[in-house]
Amino acid sequence: MFPWQHAAQEALQARLFAHVEDRAFPCVGAKAALARGTLQVLAADSIASAWDDLRIHDALLRFTQAYRNDPGLFRSFAVIFEGPDDLSEADFEAALWARVQSLSDKDVWRGQEYDPRVSSDPANPHFSLSFGGEAFFIVGLHPNASRPARRFDRPTMVFNLHDQFERLRAEGRYEGMREKILSRDEALAGSRNPMLARHGETSEARQYSGRAVGKDWACPFSYAGDD
């Protein structure tokens, strides 16, 4: 990493950490990851460019392997992009899915298997993304998000491991944590996010960008491994 890249990494990481630490930020899972030192950050150039996609995929593979070696709860991997900071919600959604498609294509190219616990079909209620054989749920953040909880001054993609949600369910902790997040989000925004749903009820792809979408919304992702 060049010195200027290291400086950018530290600056963007500090911004995200301060954002998560803010008392109003509703996601208690992210707060737990930050407190445990397990919120990993990678700084990247532009969410509208494929320039850093190989670096991001490399980091995702390292992240999944580290989790398999030590499967502790509350681990997240955040990619913070330098810009653009003027994207509309629709433009951010398009850029996010372009990065997802590129990263997924690299997963196929590198011979990684899709996590068999989830579906690769974005229309399926059991859909999740898969990188390095582990399923992920993505939370998108950007400056122009309509939901305050999704608002951050740089475009960001937070990758959360699906296995962690399943472990919380098995331990009987998932519903309580989910309710706490929803209540905090309601206190921040004045209403609960209508897009949130439990895995298996409807495709989680609808939730990734943070934009409110209608029933006729079609996910612009197609898993290349199904070809």
Short mmCIF file of C-alpha atoms in Angstrom, two decimals, residues 2 10 15 17 20 37 43 46 58 67-68 70 83 98 105 121 128 133 145 147 172 199 206 220 224:
data_model
loop_
_atom_site.label_atom_id
_atom_site.label_comp_id
_atom_site.label_asym_id
_atom_site.label_seq_id
_atom_site.Cartn_x
_atom_site.Cartn_y
_atom_site.Cartn_z
CA PHE A 2 1.37 3.41 -1.02
CA GLU A 10 -7.00 5.66 8.06
CA ARG A 15 -15.00 8.48 9.74
CA PHE A 17 -15.90 4.34 13.29
CA VAL A 20 -20.99 3.83 14.19
CA GLY A 37 -12.26 -4.66 17.06
CA ALA A 43 -10.73 2.02 1.45
CA SER A 46 -14.99 4.88 -6.71
CA ASP A 58 -9.02 -10.53 -2.32
CA TYR A 67 -13.97 -16.28 10.03
CA ARG A 68 -13.66 -20.01 9.37
CA ASP A 70 -12.11 -18.19 14.29
CA GLY A 83 -16.90 8.77 -4.06
CA ALA A 98 -22.49 -3.31 -10.51
CA ASP A 105 -18.08 -12.94 -11.29
CA ASP A 121 -31.42 -16.57 -7.31
CA SER A 128 -27.89 -14.30 -0.17
CA GLY A 133 -18.11 -20.11 0.00
CA ALA A 145 -30.01 7.87 1.50
CA ARG A 147 -33.35 6.59 5.64
CA GLY A 172 -32.31 -17.38 20.69
CA HIS A 199 -34.52 -14.09 5.80
CA ARG A 206 -34.49 -5.68 -1.93
CA PRO A 220 -30.11 -6.55 -11.62
CA ALA A 224 -22.60 -16.46 -13.52
#
